[in-house]
Amino acid sequence: MARVFVYGTLKKGQPNYKHMVNTAKGLAKFQGRGRTVEKYPLVIAGKYNIPYMLNIPGTGHHIAGEIYSVDEQMLQFLDEFEGCPDMYQRTLMRIQVVEWEGKGGAGEARAAADGILECFVYSTATYPPEWVGLPYYDNYDSSGKHGLSYVLRESR
């Protein structure tokens, strides 16, 4: 099992959360909520209003999201879904645990006890330069005040 931190449309209550609970795509077990230890710019970009975490450590905000434990099948699905490695790149990032529900071995308990976990995160280093000038968010919500509702793939 691998740990994945999701901050956009895959979170609970967001347009693509259905994929996280679709066991035909693999297993994803909700573990808790967290924030990136480092600051990053989170922007909503493109004609489909897609959330992107730009891989520019030290700029932006501590990004809020959810921590999942996923099996190899779900990790492969997520790589495909996220267009990895072209659109997003899957990298390990340090995540500060805000709220923990996960149950697991002593290793998991220890990691949560010191408050920081290493999780895979889909961020991007391949973006148009003008995205750096877009507004930065710390917590993504498709129906947020920004008015930039995500466009589902099946509606494009």
mmCIF file with all atom_site columns, N, CA, C and O in Angstrom, residues 6-11 14-16 41-54 63-64 81-82 87-88 122-124 131 134-135 137 139-142 146 148-151 153 156:
data_model
loop_
_atom_site.group_PDB
_atom_site.id
_atom_site.type_symbol
_atom_site.label_atom_id
_atom_site.label_alt_id
_atom_site.label_comp_id
_atom_site.label_asym_id
_atom_site.label_entity_id
_atom_site.label_seq_id
_atom_site.pdbx_PDB_ins_code
_atom_site.Cartn_x
_atom_site.Cartn_y
_atom_site.Cartn_z
_atom_site.occupancy
_atom_site.B_iso_or_equiv
_atom_site.pdbx_formal_charge
_atom_site.auth_seq_id
_atom_site.auth_comp_id
_atom_site.auth_asym_id
_atom_site.auth_atom_id
_atom_site.pdbx_PDB_model_num
ATOM 1   N N  . VAL A 1 6   ? -4.458  13.821 -1.732  1.00 0.00 ? 6   VAL A N  1
ATOM 2   C CA . VAL A 1 6   ? -5.247  14.454 -2.801  1.00 0.00 ? 6   VAL A CA 1
ATOM 3   C C  . VAL A 1 6   ? -5.748  15.805 -2.303  1.00 0.00 ? 6   VAL A C  1
ATOM 4   O O  . VAL A 1 6   ? -6.152  15.944 -1.152  1.00 0.00 ? 6   VAL A O  1
ATOM 5   N N  . TYR A 1 7   ? -5.711  16.804 -3.177  1.00 0.00 ? 7   TYR A N  1
ATOM 6   C CA . TYR A 1 7   ? -6.053  18.177 -2.778  1.00 0.00 ? 7   TYR A CA 1
ATOM 7   C C  . TYR A 1 7   ? -7.097  18.804 -3.683  1.00 0.00 ? 7   TYR A C  1
ATOM 8   O O  . TYR A 1 7   ? -7.508  19.938 -3.465  1.00 0.00 ? 7   TYR A O  1
ATOM 9   N N  . GLY A 1 8   ? -7.534  18.082 -4.721  1.00 0.00 ? 8   GLY A N  1
ATOM 10  C CA . GLY A 1 8   ? -8.428  18.684 -5.715  1.00 0.00 ? 8   GLY A CA 1
ATOM 11  C C  . GLY A 1 8   ? -9.728  17.934 -5.902  1.00 0.00 ? 8   GLY A C  1
ATOM 12  O O  . GLY A 1 8   ? -10.452 17.674 -4.943  1.00 0.00 ? 8   GLY A O  1
ATOM 13  N N  . THR A 1 9   ? -9.996  17.548 -7.138  1.00 0.00 ? 9   THR A N  1
ATOM 14  C CA . THR A 1 9   ? -11.296 16.969 -7.492  1.00 0.00 ? 9   THR A CA 1
ATOM 15  C C  . THR A 1 9   ? -11.503 15.558 -6.956  1.00 0.00 ? 9   THR A C  1
ATOM 16  O O  . THR A 1 9   ? -12.605 15.025 -7.042  1.00 0.00 ? 9   THR A O  1
ATOM 17  N N  . LEU A 1 10  ? -10.454 14.929 -6.394  1.00 0.00 ? 10  LEU A N  1
ATOM 18  C CA . LEU A 1 10  ? -10.592 13.569 -5.852  1.00 0.00 ? 10  LEU A CA 1
ATOM 19  C C  . LEU A 1 10  ? -10.977 13.556 -4.367  1.00 0.00 ? 10  LEU A C  1
ATOM 20  O O  . LEU A 1 10  ? -11.236 12.496 -3.804  1.00 0.00 ? 10  LEU A O  1
ATOM 21  N N  . LYS A 1 11  ? -11.035 14.721 -3.722  1.00 0.00 ? 11  LYS A N  1
ATOM 22  C CA . LYS A 1 11  ? -11.412 14.786 -2.301  1.00 0.00 ? 11  LYS A CA 1
ATOM 23  C C  . LYS A 1 11  ? -12.897 14.453 -2.141  1.00 0.00 ? 11  LYS A C  1
ATOM 24  O O  . LYS A 1 11  ? -13.686 14.599 -3.077  1.00 0.00 ? 11  LYS A O  1
ATOM 25  N N  . GLN A 1 14  ? -16.115 16.239 -3.853  1.00 0.00 ? 14  GLN A N  1
ATOM 26  C CA . GLN A 1 14  ? -15.676 16.889 -5.086  1.00 0.00 ? 14  GLN A CA 1
ATOM 27  C C  . GLN A 1 14  ? -16.027 16.018 -6.307  1.00 0.00 ? 14  GLN A C  1
ATOM 28  O O  . GLN A 1 14  ? -16.313 14.834 -6.166  1.00 0.00 ? 14  GLN A O  1
ATOM 29  N N  . PRO A 1 15  ? -15.988 16.609 -7.524  1.00 0.00 ? 15  PRO A N  1
ATOM 30  C CA . PRO A 1 15  ? -16.524 15.930 -8.716  1.00 0.00 ? 15  PRO A CA 1
ATOM 31  C C  . PRO A 1 15  ? -15.933 14.556 -9.053  1.00 0.00 ? 15  PRO A C  1
ATOM 32  O O  . PRO A 1 15  ? -16.636 13.726 -9.627  1.00 0.00 ? 15  PRO A O  1
ATOM 33  N N  . ASN A 1 16  ? -14.672 14.291 -8.731  1.00 0.00 ? 16  ASN A N  1
ATOM 34  C CA . ASN A 1 16  ? -14.070 12.997 -9.097  1.00 0.00 ? 16  ASN A CA 1
ATOM 35  C C  . ASN A 1 16  ? -13.885 12.045 -7.920  1.00 0.00 ? 16  ASN A C  1
ATOM 36  O O  . ASN A 1 16  ? -13.236 11.006 -8.058  1.00 0.00 ? 16  ASN A O  1
ATOM 37  N N  . PRO A 1 41  ? 1.941   26.870 -4.719  1.00 0.00 ? 41  PRO A N  1
ATOM 38  C CA . PRO A 1 41  ? 0.814   27.547 -5.369  1.00 0.00 ? 41  PRO A CA 1
ATOM 39  C C  . PRO A 1 41  ? -0.204  26.498 -5.840  1.00 0.00 ? 41  PRO A C  1
ATOM 40  O O  . PRO A 1 41  ? 0.167   25.537 -6.516  1.00 0.00 ? 41  PRO A O  1
ATOM 41  N N  . LEU A 1 42  ? -1.464  26.670 -5.466  1.00 0.00 ? 42  LEU A N  1
ATOM 42  C CA . LEU A 1 42  ? -2.563  25.855 -5.971  1.00 0.00 ? 42  LEU A CA 1
ATOM 43  C C  . LEU A 1 42  ? -3.414  26.789 -6.813  1.00 0.00 ? 42  LEU A C  1
ATOM 44  O O  . LEU A 1 42  ? -3.923  27.791 -6.304  1.00 0.00 ? 42  LEU A O  1
ATOM 45  N N  . VAL A 1 43  ? -3.495  26.491 -8.110  1.00 0.00 ? 43  VAL A N  1
ATOM 46  C CA . VAL A 1 43  ? -4.228  27.354 -9.038  1.00 0.00 ? 43  VAL A CA 1
ATOM 47  C C  . VAL A 1 43  ? -5.343  26.553 -9.708  1.00 0.00 ? 43  VAL A C  1
ATOM 48  O O  . VAL A 1 43  ? -5.318  25.320 -9.729  1.00 0.00 ? 43  VAL A O  1
ATOM 49  N N  . ILE A 1 44  ? -6.303  27.275 -10.246 1.00 0.00 ? 44  ILE A N  1
ATOM 50  C CA . ILE A 1 44  ? -7.365  26.670 -11.054 1.00 0.00 ? 44  ILE A CA 1
ATOM 51  C C  . ILE A 1 44  ? -7.144  27.218 -12.454 1.00 0.00 ? 44  ILE A C  1
ATOM 52  O O  . ILE A 1 44  ? -7.157  28.436 -12.657 1.00 0.00 ? 44  ILE A O  1
ATOM 53  N N  . ALA A 1 45  ? -6.889  26.303 -13.406 1.00 0.00 ? 45  ALA A N  1
ATOM 54  C CA . ALA A 1 45  ? -6.430  26.769 -14.719 1.00 0.00 ? 45  ALA A CA 1
ATOM 55  C C  . ALA A 1 45  ? -7.054  25.988 -15.869 1.00 0.00 ? 45  ALA A C  1
ATOM 56  O O  . ALA A 1 45  ? -7.586  24.896 -15.686 1.00 0.00 ? 45  ALA A O  1
ATOM 57  N N  . GLY A 1 46  ? -6.916  26.568 -17.059 1.00 0.00 ? 46  GLY A N  1
ATOM 58  C CA . GLY A 1 46  ? -7.363  25.922 -18.288 1.00 0.00 ? 46  GLY A CA 1
ATOM 59  C C  . GLY A 1 46  ? -8.861  26.069 -18.489 1.00 0.00 ? 46  GLY A C  1
ATOM 60  O O  . GLY A 1 46  ? -9.593  26.504 -17.597 1.00 0.00 ? 46  GLY A O  1
ATOM 61  N N  . LYS A 1 47  ? -9.321  25.680 -19.680 1.00 0.00 ? 47  LYS A N  1
ATOM 62  C CA . LYS A 1 47  ? -10.739 25.886 -19.994 1.00 0.00 ? 47  LYS A CA 1
ATOM 63  C C  . LYS A 1 47  ? -11.659 24.957 -19.208 1.00 0.00 ? 47  LYS A C  1
ATOM 64  O O  . LYS A 1 47  ? -12.868 25.172 -19.178 1.00 0.00 ? 47  LYS A O  1
ATOM 65  N N  . TYR A 1 48  ? -11.088 23.924 -18.540 1.00 0.00 ? 48  TYR A N  1
ATOM 66  C CA . TYR A 1 48  ? -11.921 23.004 -17.754 1.00 0.00 ? 48  TYR A CA 1
ATOM 67  C C  . TYR A 1 48  ? -11.825 23.269 -16.251 1.00 0.00 ? 48  TYR A C  1
ATOM 68  O O  . TYR A 1 48  ? -12.335 22.499 -15.458 1.00 0.00 ? 48  TYR A O  1
ATOM 69  N N  . ASN A 1 49  ? -11.157 24.372 -15.876 1.00 0.00 ? 49  ASN A N  1
ATOM 70  C CA . ASN A 1 49  ? -11.038 24.761 -14.458 1.00 0.00 ? 49  ASN A CA 1
ATOM 71  C C  . ASN A 1 49  ? -10.475 23.638 -13.595 1.00 0.00 ? 49  ASN A C  1
ATOM 72  O O  . ASN A 1 49  ? -11.060 23.248 -12.590 1.00 0.00 ? 49  ASN A O  1
ATOM 73  N N  . ILE A 1 50  ? -9.323  23.138 -13.999 1.00 0.00 ? 50  ILE A N  1
ATOM 74  C CA . ILE A 1 50  ? -8.661  22.039 -13.293 1.00 0.00 ? 50  ILE A CA 1
ATOM 75  C C  . ILE A 1 50  ? -7.744  22.605 -12.204 1.00 0.00 ? 50  ILE A C  1
ATOM 76  O O  . ILE A 1 50  ? -7.003  23.554 -12.461 1.00 0.00 ? 50  ILE A O  1
ATOM 77  N N  . PRO A 1 51  ? -7.799  22.021 -10.982 1.00 0.00 ? 51  PRO A N  1
ATOM 78  C CA . PRO A 1 51  ? -6.873  22.460 -9.938  1.00 0.00 ? 51  PRO A CA 1
ATOM 79  C C  . PRO A 1 51  ? -5.481  21.851 -10.154 1.00 0.00 ? 51  PRO A C  1
ATOM 80  O O  . PRO A 1 51  ? -5.367  20.658 -10.420 1.00 0.00 ? 51  PRO A O  1
ATOM 81  N N  . TYR A 1 52  ? -4.473  22.685 -10.070 1.00 0.00 ? 52  TYR A N  1
ATOM 82  C CA . TYR A 1 52  ? -3.083  22.241 -10.218 1.00 0.00 ? 52  TYR A CA 1
ATOM 83  C C  . TYR A 1 52  ? -2.266  22.754 -9.047  1.00 0.00 ? 52  TYR A C  1
ATOM 84  O O  . TYR A 1 52  ? -2.330  23.950 -8.725  1.00 0.00 ? 52  TYR A O  1
ATOM 85  N N  . MET A 1 53  ? -1.476  21.863 -8.438  1.00 0.00 ? 53  MET A N  1
ATOM 86  C CA . MET A 1 53  ? -0.471  22.305 -7.475  1.00 0.00 ? 53  MET A CA 1
ATOM 87  C C  . MET A 1 53  ? 0.814   22.451 -8.286  1.00 0.00 ? 53  MET A C  1
ATOM 88  O O  . MET A 1 53  ? 1.317   21.472 -8.842  1.00 0.00 ? 53  MET A O  1
ATOM 89  N N  . LEU A 1 54  ? 1.295   23.689 -8.383  1.00 0.00 ? 54  LEU A N  1
ATOM 90  C CA . LEU A 1 54  ? 2.525   23.939 -9.135  1.00 0.00 ? 54  LEU A CA 1
ATOM 91  C C  . LEU A 1 54  ? 3.710   23.556 -8.259  1.00 0.00 ? 54  LEU A C  1
ATOM 92  O O  . LEU A 1 54  ? 3.762   23.931 -7.082  1.00 0.00 ? 54  LEU A O  1
ATOM 93  N N  . ILE A 1 63  ? -1.148  23.613 1.452   1.00 0.00 ? 63  ILE A N  1
ATOM 94  C CA . ILE A 1 63  ? -2.350  23.123 0.764   1.00 0.00 ? 63  ILE A CA 1
ATOM 95  C C  . ILE A 1 63  ? -3.049  22.051 1.592   1.00 0.00 ? 63  ILE A C  1
ATOM 96  O O  . ILE A 1 63  ? -2.424  21.081 2.021   1.00 0.00 ? 63  ILE A O  1
ATOM 97  N N  . ALA A 1 64  ? -4.362  22.219 1.773   1.00 0.00 ? 64  ALA A N  1
ATOM 98  C CA . ALA A 1 64  ? -5.181  21.258 2.520   1.00 0.00 ? 64  ALA A CA 1
ATOM 99  C C  . ALA A 1 64  ? -5.625  20.126 1.597   1.00 0.00 ? 64  ALA A C  1
ATOM 100 O O  . ALA A 1 64  ? -5.893  20.338 0.406   1.00 0.00 ? 64  ALA A O  1
ATOM 101 N N  . PHE A 1 81  ? -5.175  8.502  -14.632 1.00 0.00 ? 81  PHE A N  1
ATOM 102 C CA . PHE A 1 81  ? -6.187  9.548  -14.473 1.00 0.00 ? 81  PHE A CA 1
ATOM 103 C C  . PHE A 1 81  ? -5.538  10.931 -14.435 1.00 0.00 ? 81  PHE A C  1
ATOM 104 O O  . PHE A 1 81  ? -6.063  11.891 -15.012 1.00 0.00 ? 81  PHE A O  1
ATOM 105 N N  . GLU A 1 82  ? -4.404  11.051 -13.771 1.00 0.00 ? 82  GLU A N  1
ATOM 106 C CA . GLU A 1 82  ? -3.716  12.332 -13.615 1.00 0.00 ? 82  GLU A CA 1
ATOM 107 C C  . GLU A 1 82  ? -2.777  12.658 -14.777 1.00 0.00 ? 82  GLU A C  1
ATOM 108 O O  . GLU A 1 82  ? -2.081  13.663 -14.751 1.00 0.00 ? 82  GLU A O  1
ATOM 109 N N  . MET A 1 87  ? 1.059   15.529 -17.664 1.00 0.00 ? 87  MET A N  1
ATOM 110 C CA . MET A 1 87  ? 0.287   16.631 -17.096 1.00 0.00 ? 87  MET A CA 1
ATOM 111 C C  . MET A 1 87  ? 0.683   16.869 -15.637 1.00 0.00 ? 87  MET A C  1
ATOM 112 O O  . MET A 1 87  ? 0.923   18.006 -15.228 1.00 0.00 ? 87  MET A O  1
ATOM 113 N N  . TYR A 1 88  ? 0.704   15.813 -14.849 1.00 0.00 ? 88  TYR A N  1
ATOM 114 C CA . TYR A 1 88  ? 1.139   15.866 -13.453 1.00 0.00 ? 88  TYR A CA 1
ATOM 115 C C  . TYR A 1 88  ? 2.294   14.900 -13.273 1.00 0.00 ? 88  TYR A C  1
ATOM 116 O O  . TYR A 1 88  ? 2.412   13.931 -14.014 1.00 0.00 ? 88  TYR A O  1
ATOM 117 N N  . TYR A 1 122 ? 0.274   14.468 -6.643  1.00 0.00 ? 122 TYR A N  1
ATOM 118 C CA . TYR A 1 122 ? 0.303   14.791 -8.071  1.00 0.00 ? 122 TYR A CA 1
ATOM 119 C C  . TYR A 1 122 ? 0.361   16.308 -8.205  1.00 0.00 ? 122 TYR A C  1
ATOM 120 O O  . TYR A 1 122 ? -0.620  17.011 -7.988  1.00 0.00 ? 122 TYR A O  1
ATOM 121 N N  . SER A 1 123 ? 1.565   16.798 -8.516  1.00 0.00 ? 123 SER A N  1
ATOM 122 C CA . SER A 1 123 ? 1.759   18.227 -8.749  1.00 0.00 ? 123 SER A CA 1
ATOM 123 C C  . SER A 1 123 ? 2.343   18.357 -10.151 1.00 0.00 ? 123 SER A C  1
ATOM 124 O O  . SER A 1 123 ? 2.588   17.354 -10.813 1.00 0.00 ? 123 SER A O  1
ATOM 125 N N  . THR A 1 124 ? 2.560   19.576 -10.605 1.00 0.00 ? 124 THR A N  1
ATOM 126 C CA . THR A 1 124 ? 3.092   19.731 -11.953 1.00 0.00 ? 124 THR A CA 1
ATOM 127 C C  . THR A 1 124 ? 4.242   20.728 -12.025 1.00 0.00 ? 124 THR A C  1
ATOM 128 O O  . THR A 1 124 ? 4.217   21.765 -11.368 1.00 0.00 ? 124 THR A O  1
ATOM 129 N N  . TRP A 1 131 ? 0.551   30.743 -15.524 1.00 0.00 ? 131 TRP A N  1
ATOM 130 C CA . TRP A 1 131 ? -0.193  30.165 -14.397 1.00 0.00 ? 131 TRP A CA 1
ATOM 131 C C  . TRP A 1 131 ? 0.341   30.661 -13.052 1.00 0.00 ? 131 TRP A C  1
ATOM 132 O O  . TRP A 1 131 ? -0.392  30.710 -12.077 1.00 0.00 ? 131 TRP A O  1
ATOM 133 N N  . LEU A 1 134 ? -1.752  33.392 -11.611 1.00 0.00 ? 134 LEU A N  1
ATOM 134 C CA . LEU A 1 134 ? -3.152  33.147 -11.240 1.00 0.00 ? 134 LEU A CA 1
ATOM 135 C C  . LEU A 1 134 ? -3.319  33.231 -9.720  1.00 0.00 ? 134 LEU A C  1
ATOM 136 O O  . LEU A 1 134 ? -2.345  33.097 -8.986  1.00 0.00 ? 134 LEU A O  1
ATOM 137 N N  . PRO A 1 135 ? -4.555  33.410 -9.232  1.00 0.00 ? 135 PRO A N  1
ATOM 138 C CA . PRO A 1 135 ? -4.771  33.408 -7.771  1.00 0.00 ? 135 PRO A CA 1
ATOM 139 C C  . PRO A 1 135 ? -4.384  32.062 -7.157  1.00 0.00 ? 135 PRO A C  1
ATOM 140 O O  . PRO A 1 135 ? -4.599  31.017 -7.775  1.00 0.00 ? 135 PRO A O  1
ATOM 141 N N  . TYR A 1 137 ? -4.763  29.291 -4.024  1.00 0.00 ? 137 TYR A N  1
ATOM 142 C CA . TYR A 1 137 ? -5.736  28.823 -3.039  1.00 0.00 ? 137 TYR A CA 1
ATOM 143 C C  . TYR A 1 137 ? -5.037  27.900 -2.042  1.00 0.00 ? 137 TYR A C  1
ATOM 144 O O  . TYR A 1 137 ? -4.020  27.308 -2.357  1.00 0.00 ? 137 TYR A O  1
ATOM 145 N N  . ASN A 1 139 ? -7.187  25.683 -0.212  1.00 0.00 ? 139 ASN A N  1
ATOM 146 C CA . ASN A 1 139 ? -8.121  24.576 -0.069  1.00 0.00 ? 139 ASN A CA 1
ATOM 147 C C  . ASN A 1 139 ? -9.056  24.593 -1.271  1.00 0.00 ? 139 ASN A C  1
ATOM 148 O O  . ASN A 1 139 ? -9.826  25.539 -1.434  1.00 0.00 ? 139 ASN A O  1
ATOM 149 N N  . TYR A 1 140 ? -8.998  23.569 -2.101  1.00 0.00 ? 140 TYR A N  1
ATOM 150 C CA . TYR A 1 140 ? -9.788  23.527 -3.325  1.00 0.00 ? 140 TYR A CA 1
ATOM 151 C C  . TYR A 1 140 ? -11.213 23.063 -3.064  1.00 0.00 ? 140 TYR A C  1
ATOM 152 O O  . TYR A 1 140 ? -11.448 22.105 -2.331  1.00 0.00 ? 140 TYR A O  1
ATOM 153 N N  . ASP A 1 141 ? -12.163 23.763 -3.691  1.00 0.00 ? 141 ASP A N  1
ATOM 154 C CA . ASP A 1 141 ? -13.559 23.347 -3.715  1.00 0.00 ? 141 ASP A CA 1
ATOM 155 C C  . ASP A 1 141 ? -14.100 23.752 -5.082  1.00 0.00 ? 141 ASP A C  1
ATOM 156 O O  . ASP A 1 141 ? -14.084 24.931 -5.431  1.00 0.00 ? 141 ASP A O  1
ATOM 157 N N  . SER A 1 142 ? -14.594 22.763 -5.840  1.00 0.00 ? 142 SER A N  1
ATOM 158 C CA . SER A 1 142 ? -15.086 23.027 -7.195  1.00 0.00 ? 142 SER A CA 1
ATOM 159 C C  . SER A 1 142 ? -16.196 24.072 -7.208  1.00 0.00 ? 142 SER A C  1
ATOM 160 O O  . SER A 1 142 ? -16.326 24.833 -8.154  1.00 0.00 ? 142 SER A O  1
ATOM 161 N N  . HIS A 1 146 ? -14.689 31.249 -5.959  1.00 0.00 ? 146 HIS A N  1
ATOM 162 C CA . HIS A 1 146 ? -13.956 31.629 -7.168  1.00 0.00 ? 146 HIS A CA 1
ATOM 163 C C  . HIS A 1 146 ? -14.826 31.547 -8.419  1.00 0.00 ? 146 HIS A C  1
ATOM 164 O O  . HIS A 1 146 ? -14.503 32.155 -9.433  1.00 0.00 ? 146 HIS A O  1
ATOM 165 N N  . LEU A 1 148 ? -15.212 29.081 -10.449 1.00 0.00 ? 148 LEU A N  1
ATOM 166 C CA . LEU A 1 148 ? -14.581 28.302 -11.521 1.00 0.00 ? 148 LEU A CA 1
ATOM 167 C C  . LEU A 1 148 ? -14.910 26.813 -11.337 1.00 0.00 ? 148 LEU A C  1
ATOM 168 O O  . LEU A 1 148 ? -14.066 26.032 -10.918 1.00 0.00 ? 148 LEU A O  1
ATOM 169 N N  . SER A 1 149 ? -16.138 26.432 -11.651 1.00 0.00 ? 149 SER A N  1
ATOM 170 C CA . SER A 1 149 ? -16.558 25.039 -11.480 1.00 0.00 ? 149 SER A CA 1
ATOM 171 C C  . SER A 1 149 ? -15.803 24.126 -12.429 1.00 0.00 ? 149 SER A C  1
ATOM 172 O O  . SER A 1 149 ? -15.662 24.425 -13.615 1.00 0.00 ? 149 SER A O  1
ATOM 173 N N  . TYR A 1 150 ? -15.340 23.005 -11.878 1.00 0.00 ? 150 TYR A N  1
ATOM 174 C CA . TYR A 1 150 ? -14.627 21.990 -12.643 1.00 0.00 ? 150 TYR A CA 1
ATOM 175 C C  . TYR A 1 150 ? -15.556 21.401 -13.707 1.00 0.00 ? 150 TYR A C  1
ATOM 176 O O  . TYR A 1 150 ? -16.737 21.141 -13.434 1.00 0.00 ? 150 TYR A O  1
ATOM 177 N N  . VAL A 1 151 ? -15.024 21.179 -14.908 1.00 0.00 ? 151 VAL A N  1
ATOM 178 C CA . VAL A 1 151 ? -15.782 20.550 -15.980 1.00 0.00 ? 151 VAL A CA 1
ATOM 179 C C  . VAL A 1 151 ? -15.404 19.083 -16.048 1.00 0.00 ? 151 VAL A C  1
ATOM 180 O O  . VAL A 1 151 ? -14.243 18.749 -16.328 1.00 0.00 ? 151 VAL A O  1
ATOM 181 N N  . ARG A 1 153 ? -14.838 15.288 -17.227 1.00 0.00 ? 153 ARG A N  1
ATOM 182 C CA . ARG A 1 153 ? -14.348 14.772 -18.512 1.00 0.00 ? 153 ARG A CA 1
ATOM 183 C C  . ARG A 1 153 ? -15.484 14.386 -19.439 1.00 0.00 ? 153 ARG A C  1
ATOM 184 O O  . ARG A 1 153 ? -15.429 14.632 -20.629 1.00 0.00 ? 153 ARG A O  1
ATOM 185 N N  . ARG A 1 156 ? -16.844 17.320 -21.497 1.00 0.00 ? 156 ARG A N  1
ATOM 186 C CA . ARG A 1 156 ? -15.932 18.135 -22.313 1.00 0.00 ? 156 ARG A CA 1
ATOM 187 C C  . ARG A 1 156 ? -16.143 17.908 -23.795 1.00 0.00 ? 156 ARG A C  1
ATOM 188 O O  . ARG A 1 156 ? -16.529 16.859 -24.220 1.00 0.00 ? 156 ARG A O  1
#
